[in-house]
CSV table of C-alpha atoms and ligand atoms in Angstrom, one decimal:
chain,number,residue,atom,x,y,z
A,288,UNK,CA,-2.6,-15.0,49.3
A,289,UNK,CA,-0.7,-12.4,47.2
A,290,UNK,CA,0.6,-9.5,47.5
A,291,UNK,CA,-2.1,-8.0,45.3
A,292,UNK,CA,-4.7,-10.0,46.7
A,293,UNK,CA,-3.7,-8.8,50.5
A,294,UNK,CA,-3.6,-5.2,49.7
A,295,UNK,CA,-7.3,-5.5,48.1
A,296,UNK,CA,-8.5,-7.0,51.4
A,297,UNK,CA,-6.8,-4.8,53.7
A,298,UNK,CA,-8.8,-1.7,51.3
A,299,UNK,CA,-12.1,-3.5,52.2
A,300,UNK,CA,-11.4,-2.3,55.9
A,301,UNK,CA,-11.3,1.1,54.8
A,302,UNK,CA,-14.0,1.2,52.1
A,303,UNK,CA,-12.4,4.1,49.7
A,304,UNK,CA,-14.6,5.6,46.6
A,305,UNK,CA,-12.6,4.7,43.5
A,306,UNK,CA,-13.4,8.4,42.5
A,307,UNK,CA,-12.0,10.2,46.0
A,308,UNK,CA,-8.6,11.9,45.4
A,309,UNK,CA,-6.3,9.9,46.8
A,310,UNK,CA,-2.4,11.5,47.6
A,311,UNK,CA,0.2,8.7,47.2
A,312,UNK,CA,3.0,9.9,49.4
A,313,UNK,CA,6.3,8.4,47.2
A,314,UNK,CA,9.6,8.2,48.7
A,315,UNK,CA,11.3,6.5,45.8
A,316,UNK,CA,11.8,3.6,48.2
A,317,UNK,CA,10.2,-0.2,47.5
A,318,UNK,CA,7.1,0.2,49.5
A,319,UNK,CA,5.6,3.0,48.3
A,320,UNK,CA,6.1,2.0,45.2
A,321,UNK,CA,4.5,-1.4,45.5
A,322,UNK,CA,1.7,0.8,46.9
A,323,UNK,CA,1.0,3.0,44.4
A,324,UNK,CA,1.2,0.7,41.5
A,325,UNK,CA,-1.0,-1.5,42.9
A,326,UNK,CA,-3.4,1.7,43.9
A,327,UNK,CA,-2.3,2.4,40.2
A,328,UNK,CA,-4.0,-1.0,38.9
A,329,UNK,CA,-7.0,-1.3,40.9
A,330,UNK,CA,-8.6,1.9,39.2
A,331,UNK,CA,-8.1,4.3,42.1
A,332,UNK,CA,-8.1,7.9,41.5
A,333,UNK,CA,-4.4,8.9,42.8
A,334,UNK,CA,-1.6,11.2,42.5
A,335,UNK,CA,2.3,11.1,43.5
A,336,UNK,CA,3.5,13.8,46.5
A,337,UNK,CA,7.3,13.4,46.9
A,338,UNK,CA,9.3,16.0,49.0
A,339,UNK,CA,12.6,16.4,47.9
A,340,UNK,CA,14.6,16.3,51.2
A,341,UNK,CA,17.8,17.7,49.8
A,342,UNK,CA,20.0,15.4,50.9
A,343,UNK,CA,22.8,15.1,48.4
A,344,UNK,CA,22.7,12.6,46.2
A,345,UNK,CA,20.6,10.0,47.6
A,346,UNK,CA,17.5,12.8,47.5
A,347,UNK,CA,18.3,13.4,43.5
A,348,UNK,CA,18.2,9.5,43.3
A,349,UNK,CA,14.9,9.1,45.1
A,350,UNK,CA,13.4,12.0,43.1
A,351,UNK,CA,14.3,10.3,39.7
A,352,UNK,CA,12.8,6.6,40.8
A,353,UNK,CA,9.4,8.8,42.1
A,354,UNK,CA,9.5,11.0,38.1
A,355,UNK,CA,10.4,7.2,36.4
A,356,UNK,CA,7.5,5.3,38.3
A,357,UNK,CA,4.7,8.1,37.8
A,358,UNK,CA,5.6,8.7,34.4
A,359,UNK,CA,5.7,4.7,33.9
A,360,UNK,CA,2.1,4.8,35.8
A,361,UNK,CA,0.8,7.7,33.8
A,362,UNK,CA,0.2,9.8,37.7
A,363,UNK,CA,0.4,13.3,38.2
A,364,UNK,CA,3.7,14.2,40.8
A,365,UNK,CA,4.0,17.0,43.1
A,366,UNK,CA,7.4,18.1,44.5
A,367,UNK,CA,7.6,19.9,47.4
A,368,UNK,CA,11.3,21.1,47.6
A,369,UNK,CA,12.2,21.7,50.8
A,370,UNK,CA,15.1,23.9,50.7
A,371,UNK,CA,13.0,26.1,48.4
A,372,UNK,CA,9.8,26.3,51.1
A,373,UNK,CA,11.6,25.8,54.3
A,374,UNK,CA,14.6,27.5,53.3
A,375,UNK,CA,17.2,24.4,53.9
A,376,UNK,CA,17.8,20.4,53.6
A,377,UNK,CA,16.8,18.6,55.9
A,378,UNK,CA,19.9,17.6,57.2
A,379,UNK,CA,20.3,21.4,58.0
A,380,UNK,CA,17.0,21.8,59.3
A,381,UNK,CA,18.1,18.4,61.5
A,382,UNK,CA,21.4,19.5,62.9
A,383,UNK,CA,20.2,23.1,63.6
A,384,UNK,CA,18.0,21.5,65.9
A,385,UNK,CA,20.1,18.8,67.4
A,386,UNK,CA,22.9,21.6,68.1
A,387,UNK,CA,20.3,23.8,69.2
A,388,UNK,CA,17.9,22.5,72.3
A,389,UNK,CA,17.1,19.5,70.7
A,390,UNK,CA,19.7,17.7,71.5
A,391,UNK,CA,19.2,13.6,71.7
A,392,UNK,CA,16.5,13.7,69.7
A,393,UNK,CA,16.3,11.2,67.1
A,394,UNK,CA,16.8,11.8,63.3
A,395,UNK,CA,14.1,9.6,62.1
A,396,UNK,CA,11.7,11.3,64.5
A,397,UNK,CA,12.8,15.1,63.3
A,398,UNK,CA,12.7,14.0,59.8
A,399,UNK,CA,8.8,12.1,60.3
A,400,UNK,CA,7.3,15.3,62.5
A,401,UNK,CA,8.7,17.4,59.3
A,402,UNK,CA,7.5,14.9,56.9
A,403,UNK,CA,3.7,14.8,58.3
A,404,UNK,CA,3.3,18.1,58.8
A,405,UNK,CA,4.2,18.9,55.1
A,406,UNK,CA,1.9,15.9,54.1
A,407,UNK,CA,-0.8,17.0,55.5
A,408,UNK,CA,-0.6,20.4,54.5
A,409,UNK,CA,0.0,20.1,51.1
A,410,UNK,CA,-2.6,16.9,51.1
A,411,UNK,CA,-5.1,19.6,52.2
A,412,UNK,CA,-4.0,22.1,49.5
A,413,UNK,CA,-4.3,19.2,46.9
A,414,UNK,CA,-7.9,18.7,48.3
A,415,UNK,CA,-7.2,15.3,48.8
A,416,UNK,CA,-9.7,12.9,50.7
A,417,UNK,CA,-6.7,10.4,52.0
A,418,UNK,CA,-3.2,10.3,52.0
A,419,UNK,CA,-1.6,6.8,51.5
A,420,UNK,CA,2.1,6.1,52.7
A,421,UNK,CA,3.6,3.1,52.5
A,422,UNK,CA,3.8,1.7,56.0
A,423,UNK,CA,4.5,-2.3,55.2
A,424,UNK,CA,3.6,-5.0,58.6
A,425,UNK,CA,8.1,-4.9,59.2
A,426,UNK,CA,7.3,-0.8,60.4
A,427,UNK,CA,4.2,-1.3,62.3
A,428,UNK,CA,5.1,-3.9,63.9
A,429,UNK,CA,8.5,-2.5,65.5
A,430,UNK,CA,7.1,1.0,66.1
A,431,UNK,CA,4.1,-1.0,68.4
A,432,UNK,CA,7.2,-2.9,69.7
A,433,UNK,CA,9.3,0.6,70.3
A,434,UNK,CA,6.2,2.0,72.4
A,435,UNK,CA,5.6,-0.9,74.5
A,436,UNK,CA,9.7,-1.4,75.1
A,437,UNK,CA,9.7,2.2,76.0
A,438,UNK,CA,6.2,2.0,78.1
A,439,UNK,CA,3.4,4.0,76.0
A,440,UNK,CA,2.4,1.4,74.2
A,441,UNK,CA,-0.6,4.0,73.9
A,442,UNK,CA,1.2,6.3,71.4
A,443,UNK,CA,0.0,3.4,69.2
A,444,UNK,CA,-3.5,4.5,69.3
A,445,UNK,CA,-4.1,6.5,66.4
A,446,UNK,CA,-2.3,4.1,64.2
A,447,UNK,CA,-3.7,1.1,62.0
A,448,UNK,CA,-5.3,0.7,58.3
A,449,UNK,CA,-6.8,4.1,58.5
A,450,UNK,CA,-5.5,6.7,60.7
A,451,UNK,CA,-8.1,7.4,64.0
A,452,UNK,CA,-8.2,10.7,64.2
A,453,UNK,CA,-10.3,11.4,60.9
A,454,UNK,CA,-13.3,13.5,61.7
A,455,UNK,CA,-11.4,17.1,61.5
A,456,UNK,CA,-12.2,18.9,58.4
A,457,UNK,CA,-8.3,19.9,58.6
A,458,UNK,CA,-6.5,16.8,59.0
A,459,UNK,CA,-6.5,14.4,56.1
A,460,UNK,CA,-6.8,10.5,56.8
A,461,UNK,CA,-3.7,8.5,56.6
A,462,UNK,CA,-4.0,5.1,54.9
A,463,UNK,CA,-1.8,2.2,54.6
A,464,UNK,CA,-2.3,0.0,52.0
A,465,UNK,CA,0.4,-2.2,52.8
A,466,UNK,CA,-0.3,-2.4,56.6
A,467,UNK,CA,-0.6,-6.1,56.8
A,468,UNK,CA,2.4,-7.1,53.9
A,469,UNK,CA,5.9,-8.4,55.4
A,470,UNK,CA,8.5,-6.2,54.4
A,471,UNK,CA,10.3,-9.0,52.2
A,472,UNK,CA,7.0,-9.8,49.9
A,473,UNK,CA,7.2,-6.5,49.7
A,474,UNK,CA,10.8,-6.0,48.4
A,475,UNK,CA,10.2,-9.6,46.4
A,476,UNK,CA,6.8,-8.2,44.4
A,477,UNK,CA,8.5,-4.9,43.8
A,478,UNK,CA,11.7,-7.2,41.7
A,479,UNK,CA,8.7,-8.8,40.3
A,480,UNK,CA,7.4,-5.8,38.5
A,481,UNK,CA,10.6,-4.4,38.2
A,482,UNK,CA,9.4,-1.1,39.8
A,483,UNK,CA,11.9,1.9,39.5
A,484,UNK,CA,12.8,2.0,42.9
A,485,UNK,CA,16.2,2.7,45.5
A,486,UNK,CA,16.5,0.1,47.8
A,487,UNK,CA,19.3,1.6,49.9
A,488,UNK,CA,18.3,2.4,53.2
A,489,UNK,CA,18.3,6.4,53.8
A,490,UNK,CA,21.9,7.5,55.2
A,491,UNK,CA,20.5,9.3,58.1
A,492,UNK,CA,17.9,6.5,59.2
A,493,UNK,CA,20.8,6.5,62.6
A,494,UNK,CA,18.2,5.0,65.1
A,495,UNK,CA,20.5,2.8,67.0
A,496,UNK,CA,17.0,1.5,69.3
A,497,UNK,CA,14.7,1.1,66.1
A,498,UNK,CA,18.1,-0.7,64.3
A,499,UNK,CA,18.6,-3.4,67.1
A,500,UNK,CA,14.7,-3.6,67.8
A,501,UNK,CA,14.8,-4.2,63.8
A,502,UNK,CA,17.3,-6.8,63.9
A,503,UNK,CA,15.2,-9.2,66.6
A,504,UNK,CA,12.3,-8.5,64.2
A,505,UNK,CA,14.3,-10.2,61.6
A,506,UNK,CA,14.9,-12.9,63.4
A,507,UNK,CA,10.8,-14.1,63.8
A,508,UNK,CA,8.8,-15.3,61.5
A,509,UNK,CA,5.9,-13.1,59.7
A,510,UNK,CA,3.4,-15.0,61.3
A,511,UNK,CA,4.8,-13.7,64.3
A,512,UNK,CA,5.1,-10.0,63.3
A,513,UNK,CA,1.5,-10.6,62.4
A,514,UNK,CA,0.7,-11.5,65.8
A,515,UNK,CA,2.4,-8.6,67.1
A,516,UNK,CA,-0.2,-6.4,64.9
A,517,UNK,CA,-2.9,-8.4,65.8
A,518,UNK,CA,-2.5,-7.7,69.8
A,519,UNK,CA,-2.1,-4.3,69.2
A,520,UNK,CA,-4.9,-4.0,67.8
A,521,UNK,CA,-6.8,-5.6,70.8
A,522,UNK,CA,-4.7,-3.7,73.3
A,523,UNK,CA,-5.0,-0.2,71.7
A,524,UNK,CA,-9.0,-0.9,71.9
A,525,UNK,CA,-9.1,-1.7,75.7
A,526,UNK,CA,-7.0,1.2,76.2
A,527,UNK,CA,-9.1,3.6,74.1
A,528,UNK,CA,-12.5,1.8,76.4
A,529,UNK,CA,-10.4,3.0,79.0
A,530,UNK,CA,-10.5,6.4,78.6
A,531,UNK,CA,-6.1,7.1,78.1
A,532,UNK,CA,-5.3,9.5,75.5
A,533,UNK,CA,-1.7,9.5,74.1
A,534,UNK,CA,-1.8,13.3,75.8
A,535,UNK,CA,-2.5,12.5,79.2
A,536,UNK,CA,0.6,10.2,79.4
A,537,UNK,CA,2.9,13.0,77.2
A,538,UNK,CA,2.9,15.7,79.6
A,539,UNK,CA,0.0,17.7,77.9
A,540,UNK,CA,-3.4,19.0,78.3
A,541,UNK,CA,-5.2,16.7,79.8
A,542,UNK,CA,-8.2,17.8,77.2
A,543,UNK,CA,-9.9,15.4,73.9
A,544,UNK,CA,-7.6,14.4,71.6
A,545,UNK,CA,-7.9,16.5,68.0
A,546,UNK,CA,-11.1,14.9,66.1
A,547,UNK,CA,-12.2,12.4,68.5
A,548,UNK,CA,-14.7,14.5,69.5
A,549,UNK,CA,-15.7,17.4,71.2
A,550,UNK,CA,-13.7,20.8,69.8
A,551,UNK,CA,-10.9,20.0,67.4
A,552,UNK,CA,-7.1,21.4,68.4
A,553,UNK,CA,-5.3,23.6,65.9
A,554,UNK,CA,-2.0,24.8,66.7
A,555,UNK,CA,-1.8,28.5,68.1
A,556,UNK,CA,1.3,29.2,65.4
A,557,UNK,CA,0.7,27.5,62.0
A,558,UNK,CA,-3.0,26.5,62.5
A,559,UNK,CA,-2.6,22.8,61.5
A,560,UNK,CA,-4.1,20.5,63.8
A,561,UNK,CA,-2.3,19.3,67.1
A,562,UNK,CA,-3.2,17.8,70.0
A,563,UNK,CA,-1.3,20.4,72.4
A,564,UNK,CA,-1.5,24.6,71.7
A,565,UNK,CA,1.6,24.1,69.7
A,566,UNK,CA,2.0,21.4,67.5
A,567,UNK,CA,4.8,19.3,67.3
A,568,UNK,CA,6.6,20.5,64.1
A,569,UNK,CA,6.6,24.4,65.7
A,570,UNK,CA,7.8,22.8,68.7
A,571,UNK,CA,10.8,21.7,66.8
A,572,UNK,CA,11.2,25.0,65.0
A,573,UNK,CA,11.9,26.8,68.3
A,574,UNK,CA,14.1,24.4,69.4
A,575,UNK,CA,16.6,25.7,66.6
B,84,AMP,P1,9.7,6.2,56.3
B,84,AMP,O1,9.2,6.9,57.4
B,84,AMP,O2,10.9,6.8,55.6
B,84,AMP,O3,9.9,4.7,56.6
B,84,AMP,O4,8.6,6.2,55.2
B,84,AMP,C1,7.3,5.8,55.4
B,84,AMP,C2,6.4,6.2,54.3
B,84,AMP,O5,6.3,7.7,54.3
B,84,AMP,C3,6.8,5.9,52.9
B,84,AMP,O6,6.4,4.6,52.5
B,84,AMP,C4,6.2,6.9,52.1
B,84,AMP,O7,4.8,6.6,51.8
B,84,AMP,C5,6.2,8.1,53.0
B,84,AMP,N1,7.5,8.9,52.7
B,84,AMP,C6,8.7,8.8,53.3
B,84,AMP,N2,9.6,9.7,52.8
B,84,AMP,C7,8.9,10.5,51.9
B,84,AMP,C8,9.2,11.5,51.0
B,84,AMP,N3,10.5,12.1,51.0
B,84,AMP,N4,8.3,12.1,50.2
B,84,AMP,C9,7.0,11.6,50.2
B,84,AMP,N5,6.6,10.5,51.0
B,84,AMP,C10,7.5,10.0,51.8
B,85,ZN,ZN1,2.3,24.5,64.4
């Protein structure tokens, strides 16, 4: 099967209206690119969402690749500037909170609380029904990996095609169209179609853990990688049979997770859902 082909049956899962308003989160990178043109080509209803980190010059290059692909596609793109809204880069934002009382904490992880958090928002502004990002079968399988190495393998829970915690009016589903695609079709498909697209790796991405778990994952096969999926998938349902939230093992309230059902959670400062009384990305503010 194709690329093209592979993404269409991996959106059967899901069942999306051609007419819902779909978010393409664009990071100017290969895979959500690939993602949204092929979105782009099987008559979804979509539009770009890029936030400008403000990270020197690799941010200006990403943001030019996002503006050459959307004009190319004929999409609508919102910027969200982030020095403009939050009032610094991220690599401020970062660093004020490493320096501050969030030291050890990973950049990759500041940077993705940060990143969902705006996503959804804005998503929600947009009035979008989904938000697609472009999480290839490379990702998904090393951050299931990650979790079991490190011993939650139930922080894996909510993930997959379609994100599991749909069901709150304020939290718009995450979809990933490109859940099932090795990372190198990917990258092959994208030189194919010539997409507009920065293939460096972003400077920051510092993860010394995800790097070497990255570097094994290089070394299997896709088949392999696949299988990795394919028993998470069975694991994170006997887990969710069981009863285990991703709370009860994080130190939290020991209540329903946000959506599942029950009350939803929003958080007691900004209002956006969270599965504790303050949500993650406040969390992080303080730590400043
Ligand atoms: P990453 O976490 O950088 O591997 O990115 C995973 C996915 O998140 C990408 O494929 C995009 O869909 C989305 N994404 C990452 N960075 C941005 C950004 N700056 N603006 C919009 N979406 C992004
Ligand atoms: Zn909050």
């Amino acid at each position: 099967m194709n690329v093209p082909q592979k993404v269409k049956q991996t959106l059967a899962k899901i069942k999306l209206n051609k007419r819902e308003r779909i978010v393409v989160a664009l990071s100017g990178g290969k895979d959500s690119a690939v993602m949204c043109y092929l979105l782009k080509k099987a008559g979804y209803n979509i539009e770009g969402f890029h936030i400008d980190l403000s990270m020197s010059e690799y941010s200006d290059r990403c943001l030019k690749a996002v503006r050459d692909l959307c004009e190319q596609l004929e999409i609508k793109l919102y910027i969200y500037d982030i020095k403009k809204e939050m009032g610094s880069g991220m690599c401020y934002l970062r660093s004020a909170i490493q320096t501050g009382q969030g030291k050890g904490l990973k950049n990759c992880a500041i940077c993705g609380v940060i990143k969902k958090w705006i996503m959804n928002r804005e998503a929600r502004r947009l009035k979008a029904s989904k938000i697609a990002t472009g999480h290839n079968l490379d990702d998904e399988a090393q951050t299931f990996l990650i979790n079991v190495l490190k011993g939650s393998p139930e922080l894996s829970m909510n993930s997959g095609v379609m994100s599991k915690n749909a069901g709150d009016k304020k939290f718009i589903p995450r979809i990933k169209p490109l859940f099932y695609i090795p990372e190198e079709e990917v990258r092959k498909y994208s030189k194919k179609e010539k997409l507009p697209v920065i293939y460096d790796k972003c400077p920051c991405a510092l993860d010394s853990y995800r790097i070497q778990v990255r570097k094994f994952m290089n070394t299997i096969p896709d088949k392999d990688k696949l299988n990795i999926l394919k028993n998470a998938e069975r694991v994170m349902s006997k887990i969710k049979n069981s009863g285990v939230s991703p709370r009860d093992t994080q130190g939290g309230h020991k209540n329903l997770r946000a959506g599942d059902s029950g009350e939803p959670n929003y958080c007691k400062n900004c209002g956006e859902p969270s599965r504790k009384e303050i949500c993650k990305m406040c969390e992080l503010m303080r730590l400043k």
